[in-house]
Short mmCIF file of C-alpha atoms in Angstrom, two decimals:
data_model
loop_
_atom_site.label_atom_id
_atom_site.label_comp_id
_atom_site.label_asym_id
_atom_site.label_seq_id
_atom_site.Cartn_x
_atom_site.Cartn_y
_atom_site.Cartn_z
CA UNK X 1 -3.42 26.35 -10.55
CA UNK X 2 -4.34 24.17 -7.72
CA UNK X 3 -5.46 20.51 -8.61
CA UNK X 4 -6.83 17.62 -6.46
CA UNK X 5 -2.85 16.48 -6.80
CA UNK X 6 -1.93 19.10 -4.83
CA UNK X 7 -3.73 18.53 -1.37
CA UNK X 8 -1.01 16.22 -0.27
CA UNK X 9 -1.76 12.96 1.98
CA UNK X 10 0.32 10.34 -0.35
CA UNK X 11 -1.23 11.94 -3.72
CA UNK X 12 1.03 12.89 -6.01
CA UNK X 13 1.49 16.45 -6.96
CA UNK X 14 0.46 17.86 -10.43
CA UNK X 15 1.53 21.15 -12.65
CA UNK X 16 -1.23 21.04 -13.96
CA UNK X 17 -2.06 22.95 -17.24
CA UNK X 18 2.04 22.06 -18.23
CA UNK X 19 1.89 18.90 -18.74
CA UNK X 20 4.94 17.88 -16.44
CA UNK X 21 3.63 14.74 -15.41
CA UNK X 22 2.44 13.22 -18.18
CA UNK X 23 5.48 13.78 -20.04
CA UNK X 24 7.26 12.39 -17.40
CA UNK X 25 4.88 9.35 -17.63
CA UNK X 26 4.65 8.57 -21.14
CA UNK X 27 9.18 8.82 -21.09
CA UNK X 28 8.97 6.49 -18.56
CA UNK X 29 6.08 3.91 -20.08
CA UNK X 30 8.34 3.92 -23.66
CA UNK X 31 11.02 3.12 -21.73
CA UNK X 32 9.04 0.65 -19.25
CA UNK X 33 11.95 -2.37 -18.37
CA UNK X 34 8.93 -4.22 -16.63
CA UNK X 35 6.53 -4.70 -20.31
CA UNK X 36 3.72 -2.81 -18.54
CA UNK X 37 1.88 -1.36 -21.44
CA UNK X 38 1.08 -2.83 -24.91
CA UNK X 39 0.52 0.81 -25.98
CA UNK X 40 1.51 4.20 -25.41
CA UNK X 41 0.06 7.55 -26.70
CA UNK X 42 2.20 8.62 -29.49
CA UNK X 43 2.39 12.15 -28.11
CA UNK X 44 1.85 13.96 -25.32
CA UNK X 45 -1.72 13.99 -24.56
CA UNK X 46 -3.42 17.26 -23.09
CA UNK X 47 -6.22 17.54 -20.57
CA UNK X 48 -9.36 18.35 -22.19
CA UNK X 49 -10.38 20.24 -19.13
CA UNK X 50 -7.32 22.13 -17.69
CA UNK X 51 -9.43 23.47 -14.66
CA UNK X 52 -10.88 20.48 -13.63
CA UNK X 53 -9.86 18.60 -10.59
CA UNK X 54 -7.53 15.81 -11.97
CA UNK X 55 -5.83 17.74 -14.87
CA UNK X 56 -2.32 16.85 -15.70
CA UNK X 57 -2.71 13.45 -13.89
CA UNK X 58 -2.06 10.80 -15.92
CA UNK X 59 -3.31 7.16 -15.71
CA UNK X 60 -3.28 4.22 -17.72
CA UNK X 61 -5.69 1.23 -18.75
CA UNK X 62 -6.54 -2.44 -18.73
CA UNK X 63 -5.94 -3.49 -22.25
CA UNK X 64 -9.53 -5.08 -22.01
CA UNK X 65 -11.05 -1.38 -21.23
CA UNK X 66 -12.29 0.65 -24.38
CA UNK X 67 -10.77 4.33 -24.53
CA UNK X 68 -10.93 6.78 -27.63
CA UNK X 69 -7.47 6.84 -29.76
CA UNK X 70 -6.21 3.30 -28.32
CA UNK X 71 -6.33 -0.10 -29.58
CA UNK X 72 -8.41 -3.29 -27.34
CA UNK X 73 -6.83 -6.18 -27.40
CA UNK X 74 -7.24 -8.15 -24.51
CA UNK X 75 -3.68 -9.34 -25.14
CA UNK X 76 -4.95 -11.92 -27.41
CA UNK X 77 -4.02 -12.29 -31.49
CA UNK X 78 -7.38 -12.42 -32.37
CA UNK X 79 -7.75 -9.31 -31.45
CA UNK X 80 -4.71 -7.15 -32.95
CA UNK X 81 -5.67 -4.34 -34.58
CA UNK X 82 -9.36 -4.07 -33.36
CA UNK X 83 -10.79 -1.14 -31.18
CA UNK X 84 -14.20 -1.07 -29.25
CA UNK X 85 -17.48 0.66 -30.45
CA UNK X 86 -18.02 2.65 -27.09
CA UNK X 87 -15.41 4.20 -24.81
CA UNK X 88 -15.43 2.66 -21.43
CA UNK X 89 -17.86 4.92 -18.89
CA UNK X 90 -15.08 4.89 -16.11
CA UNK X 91 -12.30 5.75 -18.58
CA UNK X 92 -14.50 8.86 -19.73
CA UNK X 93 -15.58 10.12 -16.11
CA UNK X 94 -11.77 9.91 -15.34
CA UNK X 95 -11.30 12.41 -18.68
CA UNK X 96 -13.97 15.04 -17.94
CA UNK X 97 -12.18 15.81 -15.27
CA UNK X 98 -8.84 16.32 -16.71
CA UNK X 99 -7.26 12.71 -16.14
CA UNK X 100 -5.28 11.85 -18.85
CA UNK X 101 -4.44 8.74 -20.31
CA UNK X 102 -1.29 7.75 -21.51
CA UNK X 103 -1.32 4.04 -22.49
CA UNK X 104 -3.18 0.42 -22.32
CA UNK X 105 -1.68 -2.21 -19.99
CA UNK X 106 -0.91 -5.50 -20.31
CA UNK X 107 -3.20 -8.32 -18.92
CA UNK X 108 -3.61 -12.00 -19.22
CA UNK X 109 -5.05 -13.04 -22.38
CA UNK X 110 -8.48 -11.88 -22.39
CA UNK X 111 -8.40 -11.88 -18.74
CA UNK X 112 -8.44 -15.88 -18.26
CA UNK X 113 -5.58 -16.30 -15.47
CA UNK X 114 -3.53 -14.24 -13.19
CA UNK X 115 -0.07 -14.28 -14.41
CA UNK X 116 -0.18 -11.80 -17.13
CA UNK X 117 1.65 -14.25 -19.47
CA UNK X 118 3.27 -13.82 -22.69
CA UNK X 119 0.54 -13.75 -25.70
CA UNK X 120 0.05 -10.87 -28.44
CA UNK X 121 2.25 -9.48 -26.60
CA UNK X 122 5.30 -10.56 -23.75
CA UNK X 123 4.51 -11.47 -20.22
CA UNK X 124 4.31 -8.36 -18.11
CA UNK X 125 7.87 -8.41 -15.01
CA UNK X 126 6.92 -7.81 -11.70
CA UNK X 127 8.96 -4.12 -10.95
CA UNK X 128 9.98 -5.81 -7.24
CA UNK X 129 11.55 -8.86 -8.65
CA UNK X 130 12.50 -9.09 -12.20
CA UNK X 131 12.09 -13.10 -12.20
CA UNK X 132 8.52 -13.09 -10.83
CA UNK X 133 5.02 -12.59 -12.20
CA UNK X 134 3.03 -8.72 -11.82
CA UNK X 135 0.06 -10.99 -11.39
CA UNK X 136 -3.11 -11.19 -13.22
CA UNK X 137 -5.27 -10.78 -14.86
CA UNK X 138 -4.60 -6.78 -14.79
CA UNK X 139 -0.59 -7.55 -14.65
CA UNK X 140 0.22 -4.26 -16.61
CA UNK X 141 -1.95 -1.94 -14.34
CA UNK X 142 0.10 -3.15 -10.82
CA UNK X 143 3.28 -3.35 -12.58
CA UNK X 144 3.06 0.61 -13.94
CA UNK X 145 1.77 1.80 -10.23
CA UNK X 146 4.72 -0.51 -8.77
CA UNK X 147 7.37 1.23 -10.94
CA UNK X 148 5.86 4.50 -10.50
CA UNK X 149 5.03 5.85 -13.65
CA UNK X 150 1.50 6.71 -13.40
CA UNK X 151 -0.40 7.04 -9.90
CA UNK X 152 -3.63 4.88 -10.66
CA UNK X 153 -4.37 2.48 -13.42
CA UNK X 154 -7.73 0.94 -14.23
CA UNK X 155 -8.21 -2.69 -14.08
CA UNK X 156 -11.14 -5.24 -14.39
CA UNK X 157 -11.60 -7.75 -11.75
CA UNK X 158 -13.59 -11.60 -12.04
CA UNK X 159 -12.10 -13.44 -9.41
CA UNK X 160 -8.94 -11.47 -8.00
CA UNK X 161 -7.22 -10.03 -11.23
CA UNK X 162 -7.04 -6.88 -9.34
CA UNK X 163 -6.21 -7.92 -6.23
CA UNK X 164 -3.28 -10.27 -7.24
CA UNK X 165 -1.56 -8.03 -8.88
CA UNK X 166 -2.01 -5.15 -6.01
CA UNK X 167 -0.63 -7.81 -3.48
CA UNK X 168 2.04 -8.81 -5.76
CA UNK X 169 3.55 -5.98 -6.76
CA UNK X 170 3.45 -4.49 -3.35
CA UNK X 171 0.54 -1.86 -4.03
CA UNK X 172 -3.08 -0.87 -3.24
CA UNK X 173 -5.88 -2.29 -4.88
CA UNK X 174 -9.79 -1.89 -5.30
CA UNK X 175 -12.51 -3.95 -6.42
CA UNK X 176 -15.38 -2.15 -5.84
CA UNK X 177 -18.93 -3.67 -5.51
CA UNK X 178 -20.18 -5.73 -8.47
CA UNK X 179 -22.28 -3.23 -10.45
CA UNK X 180 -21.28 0.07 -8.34
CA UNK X 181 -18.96 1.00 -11.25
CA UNK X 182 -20.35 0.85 -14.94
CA UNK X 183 -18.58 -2.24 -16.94
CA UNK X 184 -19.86 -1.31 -19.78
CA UNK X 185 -17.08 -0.65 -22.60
CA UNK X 186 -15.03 -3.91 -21.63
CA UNK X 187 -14.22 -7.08 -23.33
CA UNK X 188 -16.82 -9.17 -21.08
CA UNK X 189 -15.72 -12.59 -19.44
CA UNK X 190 -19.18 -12.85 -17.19
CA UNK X 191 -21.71 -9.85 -16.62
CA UNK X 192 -22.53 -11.38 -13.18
CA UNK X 193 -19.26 -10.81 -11.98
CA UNK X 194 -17.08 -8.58 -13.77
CA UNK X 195 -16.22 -5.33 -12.15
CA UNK X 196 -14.00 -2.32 -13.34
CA UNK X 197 -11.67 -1.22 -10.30
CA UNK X 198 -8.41 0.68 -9.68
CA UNK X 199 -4.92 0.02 -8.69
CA UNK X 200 -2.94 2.84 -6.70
CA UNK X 201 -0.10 4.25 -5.22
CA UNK X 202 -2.11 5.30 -2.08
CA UNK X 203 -5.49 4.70 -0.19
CA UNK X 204 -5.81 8.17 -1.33
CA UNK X 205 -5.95 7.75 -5.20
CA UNK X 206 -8.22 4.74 -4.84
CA UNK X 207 -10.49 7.12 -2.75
CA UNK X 208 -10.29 10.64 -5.20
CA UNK X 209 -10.97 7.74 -8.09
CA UNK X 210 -13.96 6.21 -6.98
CA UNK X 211 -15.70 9.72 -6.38
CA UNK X 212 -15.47 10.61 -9.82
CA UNK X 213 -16.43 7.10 -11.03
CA UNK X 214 -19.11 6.63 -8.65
CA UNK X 215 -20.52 9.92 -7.33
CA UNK X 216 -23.97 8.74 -6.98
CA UNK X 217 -23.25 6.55 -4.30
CA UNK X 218 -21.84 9.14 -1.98
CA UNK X 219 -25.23 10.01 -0.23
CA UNK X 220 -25.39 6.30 -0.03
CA UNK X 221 -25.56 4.70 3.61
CA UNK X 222 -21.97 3.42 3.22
CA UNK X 223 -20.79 7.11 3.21
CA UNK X 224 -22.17 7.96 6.90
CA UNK X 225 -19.99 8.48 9.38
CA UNK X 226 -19.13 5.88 11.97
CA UNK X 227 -21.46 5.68 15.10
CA UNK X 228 -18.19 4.11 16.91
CA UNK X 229 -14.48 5.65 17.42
CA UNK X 230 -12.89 2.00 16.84
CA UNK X 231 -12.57 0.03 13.85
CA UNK X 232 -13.98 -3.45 14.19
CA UNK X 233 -11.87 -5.81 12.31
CA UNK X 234 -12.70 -9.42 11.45
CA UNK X 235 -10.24 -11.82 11.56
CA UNK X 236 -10.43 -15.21 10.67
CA UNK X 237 -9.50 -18.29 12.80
CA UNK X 238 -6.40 -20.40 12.24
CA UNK X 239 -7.80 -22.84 10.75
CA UNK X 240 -9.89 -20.89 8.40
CA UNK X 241 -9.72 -21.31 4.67
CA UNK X 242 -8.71 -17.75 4.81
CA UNK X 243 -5.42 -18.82 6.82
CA UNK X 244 -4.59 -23.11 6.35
CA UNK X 245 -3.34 -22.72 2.44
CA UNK X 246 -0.58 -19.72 3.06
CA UNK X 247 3.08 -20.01 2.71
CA UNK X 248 5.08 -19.84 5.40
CA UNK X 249 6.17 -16.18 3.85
CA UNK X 250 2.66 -15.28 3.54
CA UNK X 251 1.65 -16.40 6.91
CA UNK X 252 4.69 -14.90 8.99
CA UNK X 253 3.59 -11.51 7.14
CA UNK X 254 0.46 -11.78 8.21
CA UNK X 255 0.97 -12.38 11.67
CA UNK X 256 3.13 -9.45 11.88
CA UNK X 257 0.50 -6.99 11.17
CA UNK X 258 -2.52 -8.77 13.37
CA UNK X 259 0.76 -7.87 16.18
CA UNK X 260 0.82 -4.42 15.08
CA UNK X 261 -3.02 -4.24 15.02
CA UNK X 262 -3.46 -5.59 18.32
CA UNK X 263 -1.39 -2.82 19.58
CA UNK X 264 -3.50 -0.36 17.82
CA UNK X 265 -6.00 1.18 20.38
CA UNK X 266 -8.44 2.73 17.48
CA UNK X 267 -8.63 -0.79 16.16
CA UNK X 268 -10.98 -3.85 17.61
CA UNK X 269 -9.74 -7.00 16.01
CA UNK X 270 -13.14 -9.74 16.15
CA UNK X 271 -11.99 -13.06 15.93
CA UNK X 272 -14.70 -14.77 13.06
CA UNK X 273 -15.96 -18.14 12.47
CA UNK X 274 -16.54 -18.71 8.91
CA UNK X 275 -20.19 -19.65 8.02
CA UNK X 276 -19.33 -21.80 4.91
CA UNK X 277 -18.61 -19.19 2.42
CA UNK X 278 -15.48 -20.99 0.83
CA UNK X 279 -18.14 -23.86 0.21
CA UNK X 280 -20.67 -21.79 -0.98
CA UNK X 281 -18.55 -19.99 -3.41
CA UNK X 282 -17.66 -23.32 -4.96
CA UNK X 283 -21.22 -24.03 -5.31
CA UNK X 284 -21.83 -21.55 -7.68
CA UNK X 285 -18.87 -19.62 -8.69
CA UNK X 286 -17.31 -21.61 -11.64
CA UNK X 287 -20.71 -22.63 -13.15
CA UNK X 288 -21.58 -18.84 -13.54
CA UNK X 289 -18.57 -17.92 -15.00
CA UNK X 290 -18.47 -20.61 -17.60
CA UNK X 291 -21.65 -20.63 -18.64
CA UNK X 292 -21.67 -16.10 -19.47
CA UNK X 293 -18.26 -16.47 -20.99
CA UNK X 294 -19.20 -17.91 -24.52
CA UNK X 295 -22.32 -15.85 -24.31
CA UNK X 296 -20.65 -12.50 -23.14
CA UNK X 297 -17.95 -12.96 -25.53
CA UNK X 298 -19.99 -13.61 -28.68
CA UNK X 299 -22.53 -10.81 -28.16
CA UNK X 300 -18.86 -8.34 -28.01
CA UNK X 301 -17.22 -10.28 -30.77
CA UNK X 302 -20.56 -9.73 -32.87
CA UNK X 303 -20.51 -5.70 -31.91
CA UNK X 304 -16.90 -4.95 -33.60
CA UNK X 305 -16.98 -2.64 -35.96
CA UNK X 306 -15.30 -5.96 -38.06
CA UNK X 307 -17.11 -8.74 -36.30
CA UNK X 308 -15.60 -12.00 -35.52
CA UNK X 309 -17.24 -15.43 -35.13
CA UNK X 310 -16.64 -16.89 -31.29
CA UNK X 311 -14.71 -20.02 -33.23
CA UNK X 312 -12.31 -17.76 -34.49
CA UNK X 313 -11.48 -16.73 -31.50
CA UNK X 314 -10.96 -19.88 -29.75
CA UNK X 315 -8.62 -20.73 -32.78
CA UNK X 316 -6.64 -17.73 -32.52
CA UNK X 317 -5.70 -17.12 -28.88
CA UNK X 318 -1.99 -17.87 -27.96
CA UNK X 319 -2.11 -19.85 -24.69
CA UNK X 320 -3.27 -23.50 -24.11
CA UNK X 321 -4.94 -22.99 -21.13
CA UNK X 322 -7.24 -20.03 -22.20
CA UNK X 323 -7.94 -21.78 -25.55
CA UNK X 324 -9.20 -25.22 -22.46
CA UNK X 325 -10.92 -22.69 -20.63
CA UNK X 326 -13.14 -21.42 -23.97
CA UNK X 327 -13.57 -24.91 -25.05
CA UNK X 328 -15.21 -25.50 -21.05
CA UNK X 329 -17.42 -22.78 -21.70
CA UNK X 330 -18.80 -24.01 -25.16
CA UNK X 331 -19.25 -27.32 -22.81
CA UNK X 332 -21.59 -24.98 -20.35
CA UNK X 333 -23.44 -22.66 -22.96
CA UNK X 334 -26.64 -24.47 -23.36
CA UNK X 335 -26.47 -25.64 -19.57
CA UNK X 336 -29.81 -23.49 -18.82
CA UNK X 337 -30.87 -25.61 -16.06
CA UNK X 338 -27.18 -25.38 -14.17
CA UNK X 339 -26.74 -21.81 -14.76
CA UNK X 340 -30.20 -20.83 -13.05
CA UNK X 341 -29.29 -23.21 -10.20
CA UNK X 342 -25.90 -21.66 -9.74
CA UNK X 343 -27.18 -18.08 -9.33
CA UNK X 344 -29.68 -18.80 -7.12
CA UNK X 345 -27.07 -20.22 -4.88
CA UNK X 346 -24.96 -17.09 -5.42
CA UNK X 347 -28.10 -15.46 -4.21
CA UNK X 348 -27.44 -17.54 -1.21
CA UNK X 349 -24.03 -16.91 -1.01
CA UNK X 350 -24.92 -12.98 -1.00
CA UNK X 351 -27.30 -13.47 1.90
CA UNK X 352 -24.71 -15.71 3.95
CA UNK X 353 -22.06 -12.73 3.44
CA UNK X 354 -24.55 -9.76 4.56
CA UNK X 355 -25.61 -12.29 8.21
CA UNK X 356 -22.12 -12.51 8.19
CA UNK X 357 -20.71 -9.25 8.34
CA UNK X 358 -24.07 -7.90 10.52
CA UNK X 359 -24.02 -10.76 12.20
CA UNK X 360 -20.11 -9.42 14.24
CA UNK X 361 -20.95 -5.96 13.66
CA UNK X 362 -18.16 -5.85 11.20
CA UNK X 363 -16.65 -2.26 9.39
CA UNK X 364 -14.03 -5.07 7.54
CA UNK X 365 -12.64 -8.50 7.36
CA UNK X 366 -9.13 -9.14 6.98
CA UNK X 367 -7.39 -11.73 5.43
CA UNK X 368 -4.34 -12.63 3.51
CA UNK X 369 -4.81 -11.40 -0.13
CA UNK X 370 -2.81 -14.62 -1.93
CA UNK X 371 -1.90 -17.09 -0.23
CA UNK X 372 1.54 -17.37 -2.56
CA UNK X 373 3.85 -14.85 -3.10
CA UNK X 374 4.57 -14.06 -6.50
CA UNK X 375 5.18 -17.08 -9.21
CA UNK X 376 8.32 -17.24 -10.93
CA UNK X 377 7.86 -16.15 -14.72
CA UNK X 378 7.76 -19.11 -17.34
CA UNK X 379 10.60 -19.67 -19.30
CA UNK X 380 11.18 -21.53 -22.39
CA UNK X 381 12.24 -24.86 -20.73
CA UNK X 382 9.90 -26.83 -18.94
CA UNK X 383 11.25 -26.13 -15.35
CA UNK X 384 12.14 -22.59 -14.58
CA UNK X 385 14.43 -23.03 -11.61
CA UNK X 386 14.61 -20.48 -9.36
CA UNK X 387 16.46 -19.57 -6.03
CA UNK X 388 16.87 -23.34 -3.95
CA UNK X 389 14.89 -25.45 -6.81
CA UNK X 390 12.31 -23.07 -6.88
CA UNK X 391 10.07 -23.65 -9.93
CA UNK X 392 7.74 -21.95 -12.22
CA UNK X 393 4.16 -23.60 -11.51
CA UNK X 394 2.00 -23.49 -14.50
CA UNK X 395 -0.52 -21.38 -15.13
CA UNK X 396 -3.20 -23.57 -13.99
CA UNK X 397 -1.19 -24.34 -10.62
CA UNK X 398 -1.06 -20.68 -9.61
CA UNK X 399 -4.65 -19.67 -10.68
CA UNK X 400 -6.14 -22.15 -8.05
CA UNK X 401 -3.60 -20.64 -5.14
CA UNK X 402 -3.96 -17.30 -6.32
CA UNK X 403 -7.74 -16.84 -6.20
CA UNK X 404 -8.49 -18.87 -3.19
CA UNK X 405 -8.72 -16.16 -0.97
CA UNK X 406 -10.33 -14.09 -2.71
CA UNK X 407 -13.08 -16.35 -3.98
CA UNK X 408 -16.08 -16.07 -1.77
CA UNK X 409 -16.02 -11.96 -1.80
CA UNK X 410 -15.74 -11.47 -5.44
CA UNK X 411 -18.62 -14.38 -6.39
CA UNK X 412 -20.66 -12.56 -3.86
CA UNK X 413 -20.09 -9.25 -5.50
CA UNK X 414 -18.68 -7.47 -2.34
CA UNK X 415 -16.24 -4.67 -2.60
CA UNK X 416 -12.24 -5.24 -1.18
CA UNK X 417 -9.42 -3.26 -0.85
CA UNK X 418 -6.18 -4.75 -0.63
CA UNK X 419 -3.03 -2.83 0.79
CA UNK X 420 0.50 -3.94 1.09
CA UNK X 421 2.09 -5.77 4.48
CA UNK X 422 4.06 -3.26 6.22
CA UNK X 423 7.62 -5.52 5.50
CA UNK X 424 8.94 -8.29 3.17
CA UNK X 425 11.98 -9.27 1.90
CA UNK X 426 13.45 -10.29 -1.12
CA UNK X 427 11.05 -8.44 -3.77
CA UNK X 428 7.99 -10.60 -2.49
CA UNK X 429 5.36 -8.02 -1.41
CA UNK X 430 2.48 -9.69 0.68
CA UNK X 431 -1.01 -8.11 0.08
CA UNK X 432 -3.66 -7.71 2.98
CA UNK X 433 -7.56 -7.29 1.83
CA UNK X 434 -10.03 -5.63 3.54
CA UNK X 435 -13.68 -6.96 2.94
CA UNK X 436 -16.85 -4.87 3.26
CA UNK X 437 -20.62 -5.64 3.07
CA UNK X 438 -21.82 -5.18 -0.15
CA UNK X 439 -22.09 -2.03 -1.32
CA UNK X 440 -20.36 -0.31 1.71
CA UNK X 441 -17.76 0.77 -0.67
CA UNK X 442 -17.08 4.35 1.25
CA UNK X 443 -16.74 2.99 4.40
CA UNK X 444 -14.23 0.23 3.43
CA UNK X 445 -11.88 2.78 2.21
CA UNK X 446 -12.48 4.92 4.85
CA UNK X 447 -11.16 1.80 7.16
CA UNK X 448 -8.50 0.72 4.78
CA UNK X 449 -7.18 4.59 4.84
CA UNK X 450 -6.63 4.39 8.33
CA UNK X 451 -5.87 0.85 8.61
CA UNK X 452 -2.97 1.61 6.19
CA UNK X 453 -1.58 4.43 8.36
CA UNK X 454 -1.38 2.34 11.31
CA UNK X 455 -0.15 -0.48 9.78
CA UNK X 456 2.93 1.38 8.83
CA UNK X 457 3.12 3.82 11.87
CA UNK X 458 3.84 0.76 14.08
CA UNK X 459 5.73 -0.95 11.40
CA UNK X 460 9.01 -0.27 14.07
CA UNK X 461 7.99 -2.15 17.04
CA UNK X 462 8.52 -5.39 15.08
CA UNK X 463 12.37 -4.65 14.99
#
């Protein structure tokens, strides 16, 4: 039986109605070195829908994501033991069509950072180097697409917990357009900016994916073919907020591919001047956030089938920092005045972004996904020394780095892709993110798909 799997391109072949694969998943997830999952299916699962178009693929999901048969956790002990009310709407369009899922990943607690620390359960290993971070907050979903034991795994994404962990663990990433796919069935940090998305082996998952999760949109204008035979790429100027706060290992990565996309003759780089978006993100961006977290929260924590007070919650989590960041919220809930202030200066934001990207014609804009590669993982004394003094940061530390970039895109709800630099060394995979207007979803992939190919077609004239 032929299955979307089978049409080649960098997906991954299926058997189908025999179940190869996802026994050959769910070994490999009980076995997991890396502490990818929190929870596996106890048996082999079968398709509900042998003839449909994904069956015998299996995928796993963001331990915040509801799915029928699994627990939701969030990674945090107030939440052992508890599942969701409703099944997640993108978990259930991946079912009916014969996806099937094997296990929830591991995740920051309750999505709060981006190093997918140790919490209900132990910090999630990065599958390229065993000392490092798989990123946050959807750790567990790049770490089992890094050590190859599912294809795609679903993630959430805030402020960069899908990207992170894409460009970290040396895979390809998707945030889609704020509100393009349904995040309903989640554990909710801020309904203005939350956003279900996918990490993948390929361009080509992330693609397959986001027509069965969003198949509405495909008569949308985003899906129309170019009117041009070259690419035009944004990139931004060096001394861009985009560019100033990379490592030097970040930085020389990047300059290697703008040298193999210069080369490129399907592919217009635009040089960009940044309008202020950085600023304007910082305007607004925190405020939001801080203010729908003890709201979203509480209106979830009231819907369990065992409901639990907000307080709880705060007294229960594991990690210092998220327990800070709850407290901060509390601090923001009855800030009314602030909150409408701050969105209609996201509203701004939005408007600068869409002048922005008409403004130089624009099918993408590139930039370095992190400005860090990966953080060393904590460890029980206070300085985790790595190679040459190298330290662990602290949580806090990294989260500032580790978002930067990808800051102004996700406050203004715009859908990115991020793919891996064509060469790094050491276990430390650099991301690159492609941008898009908002809701040009289609089209960014489309560009990141072939984008991708060139990158690594003219990998060789660096040597």
């Amino acid at each position: 039986m032929s299955t979307i799997a089978d049409s080649g391109d960098g997906l991954t072949r299926s058997t189908g109605e025999d179940g190869v694969l996802v026994l050959h998943a769910l070994e490999r997830a009980r076995h997991d070195p890396f502490r990818s999952f929190i929870a596996v299916a106890e048996s082999a699962p079968r398709s509900s829908h042998p003839r449909a178009a994904f069956a015998g693929v299996p995928f796993a999901a963001k331990d915040n994501l509801e799915a029928r048969g699994f627990p939701t956790t969030a990674n945090t002990p107030a939440l052992l033991g508890t599942s969701g009310t409703a099944e997640s709407p993108v978990v259930a369009a991946l079912r009916a069509v014969g996806a099937v899922l094997i296990g929830k990943t591991g995740m920051h607690e309750l999505a709060l950072g981006v190093t997918s620390s140790a919490a209900a359960f132990p910090a999630t290993v990065n599958p390229r180097d065993s000392r490092r971070s798989a990123g946050g907050s959807s750790g567990g979903s790049g770490a089992a697409v890094a050590a190859g034991i599912v294809p795609f795994a679903l993630g959430t994404d805030t402020g960069g917990s899908i990207t992170i962990p894409a460009a970290w663990c040396g895979v390809y990433g998707f945030r889609p357009s704020t509100g393009r796919w349904s995040a309903q069935g989640t554990v909710p940090l801020s309904s203005t900016r939350d956003t279900v998305g996918v990490i993948a082996e390929s361009v080509q998952w992330i693609a397959e994916v986001d027509r069965v999760v969003a198949p509405r949109y495909q008569g949308h204008r985003s899906g129309r073919p170019p009117k041009r035979s070259r690419m035009r790429i944004g990139i931004p100027d060096e001394d861009s907020e985009w560019v100033t706060h990379c490592d030097a290992e970040v930085a020389r990565a990047w300059m290697e591919a703008l040298l193999i996309l210069a080369q490129v003759p399907d592919i217009e780089l635009v040089p960009v001047v940044d309008p202020g978006l950085h600023r304007a993100e910082r305007s607004c961006g925190t405020t939001i956030e801080l203010y729908e977290i003890s709201h979203e929260l509480t209106r979830y924590l009231g819907r369990l089938p065992e409901p639990i007070p907000f307080g709880e919650l705060r007294d229960r989590v594991a990690r210092a920092e998220v327990r800070d960041l709850l407290d901060e919220s509390l601090g923001h809930r009855n800030d009314r005045h602030g909150y409408a202030a701050a969105l209609r200066l996201r509203s701004a934001l939005q408007r600068m972004h869409a002048k922005f990207h008409t403004a130089y014609a624009l099918d993408a804009l590139l930039y370095p996904s992190v400005p860090m590669v990966a953080s060393l993982l904590e460890a029980p004394r206070p300085r985790a020394e790595g190679a040459m003094g190298e330290r662990a940061p602290s949580d806090a530390e990294v989260f500032v780095r580790a978002t930067w970039n990808v800051n102004p895109g996700s406050v203004a709800g715009a859908p990115a892709l991020t793919l891996p630099a064509p060469r790094y060394s050491e276990g430390r995979p650099v991301g690159l993110t492609l941008e898009g207007a908002r809701f040009a979803d289609r089209r960014l992939i489309e560009v990141a798909g072939r984008v991708a190919r060139r990158l690594h077609e003219h990998a060789d004239q660096l040597k």
